[in-house]
Amino acid sequence: MALEIFWAETAKTGLQRVLEYLEKNWTEKEILKLEEKLKVVIQIIILNPEFFPKSTQNPKLFKALIDKNNYLVYRENKEKQRIEIINFRGTRQRPVH
């Protein structure tokens, strides 16, 4: 059974901020590239939740680099059989995970 993807509010907000920035400063092509890369990373996570490195601040969390400018933080919730995306951030932001 495939794992469900759950986006926490902090992750939704982070993704929205990045998309708003891209809309103001980059082309639609760049936004589409980010969306495609995000889809690929999520598929990798679904197939192998422990593929990406663990967070240095919390070993229960994983950090997946989307591109050189963005990453997401997630955990596997085995009880609920889902991947919980905790945060979506720019690499230039101060890390919290």
Coordinates of C-alpha atoms in Angstrom, one line a residue:
M1 CA 0.0 0.0 0.0
A2 CA 1.4 3.4 -1.0
L3 CA 2.0 5.9 1.7
E4 CA -0.2 9.0 1.8
I5 CA 1.4 12.5 1.6
F6 CA 0.2 14.9 4.3
W7 CA 1.2 18.6 4.2
A8 CA 1.4 20.4 7.5
E9 CA 0.3 24.0 7.6
T10 CA 3.8 25.2 8.0
A11 CA 4.9 23.3 4.9
K12 CA 1.9 24.7 2.9
T13 CA 2.8 28.2 4.0
G14 CA 6.5 27.7 3.2
L15 CA 5.7 26.4 -0.3
Q16 CA 3.3 29.3 -0.9
R17 CA 6.0 31.8 0.1
V18 CA 8.5 30.3 -2.3
L19 CA 5.9 30.3 -5.1
E20 CA 5.0 33.9 -4.5
Y21 CA 8.7 34.8 -4.6
L22 CA 9.2 32.9 -7.9
E23 CA 6.1 34.6 -9.4
K24 CA 7.5 38.0 -8.6
N25 CA 11.2 37.4 -9.5
W26 CA 11.3 34.5 -12.0
T27 CA 9.5 33.1 -15.0
E28 CA 6.7 30.6 -15.2
K29 CA 9.2 28.1 -16.5
E30 CA 11.1 28.3 -13.2
I31 CA 7.9 27.6 -11.3
L32 CA 7.2 24.6 -13.5
K33 CA 10.7 23.3 -12.9
L34 CA 10.3 23.5 -9.2
E35 CA 6.9 21.7 -9.3
E36 CA 8.4 18.9 -11.4
K37 CA 11.4 18.5 -9.1
L38 CA 9.0 18.5 -6.1
K39 CA 7.0 15.7 -7.7
V40 CA 10.1 13.6 -8.3
V41 CA 11.3 14.0 -4.7
I42 CA 7.9 13.1 -3.3
Q43 CA 7.9 10.0 -5.4
I44 CA 11.3 9.0 -4.1
I45 CA 10.1 9.6 -0.6
I46 CA 7.0 7.4 -1.1
L47 CA 9.1 4.6 -2.5
N48 CA 11.9 4.9 0.1
P49 CA 11.1 7.2 3.1
E50 CA 14.6 6.9 4.5
F51 CA 16.4 7.8 1.2
F52 CA 17.2 11.3 2.2
P53 CA 19.5 12.3 5.1
K54 CA 18.2 12.7 8.6
S55 CA 18.0 16.2 10.1
T56 CA 21.0 17.1 12.3
Q57 CA 18.7 18.7 14.9
N58 CA 16.1 16.0 15.0
P59 CA 16.9 12.4 14.0
K60 CA 13.2 11.6 13.5
L61 CA 13.1 14.1 10.6
F62 CA 14.5 13.9 7.1
K63 CA 15.6 16.7 4.8
A64 CA 15.1 16.4 1.1
L65 CA 16.8 18.8 -1.2
I66 CA 14.5 19.8 -4.0
D67 CA 16.9 22.0 -5.9
K68 CA 19.9 24.3 -4.9
N69 CA 17.4 26.8 -3.4
N70 CA 14.7 24.7 -1.7
Y71 CA 14.3 21.7 0.6
L72 CA 11.5 20.0 2.5
V73 CA 11.5 18.4 6.0
Y74 CA 9.4 15.3 6.5
R75 CA 8.9 12.3 8.7
E76 CA 7.3 8.9 8.2
N77 CA 4.3 8.2 10.4
K78 CA 4.1 4.4 10.3
E79 CA 0.9 4.3 12.5
K80 CA -1.0 6.5 10.0
Q81 CA 0.9 5.0 7.0
R82 CA 1.8 8.4 5.6
I83 CA 4.6 10.8 5.0
E84 CA 4.2 14.1 6.8
I85 CA 5.8 17.0 5.2
I86 CA 6.6 19.3 8.1
N87 CA 8.2 22.3 6.4
F88 CA 9.2 23.6 3.0
R89 CA 12.0 26.2 3.1
G90 CA 14.5 28.1 1.0
T91 CA 18.1 27.0 1.6
R92 CA 19.0 30.6 2.4
Q93 CA 16.5 30.7 5.3
R94 CA 17.9 30.0 8.8
P95 CA 17.3 26.2 9.4
V96 CA 14.9 25.2 12.1
H97 CA 15.0 21.4 11.6

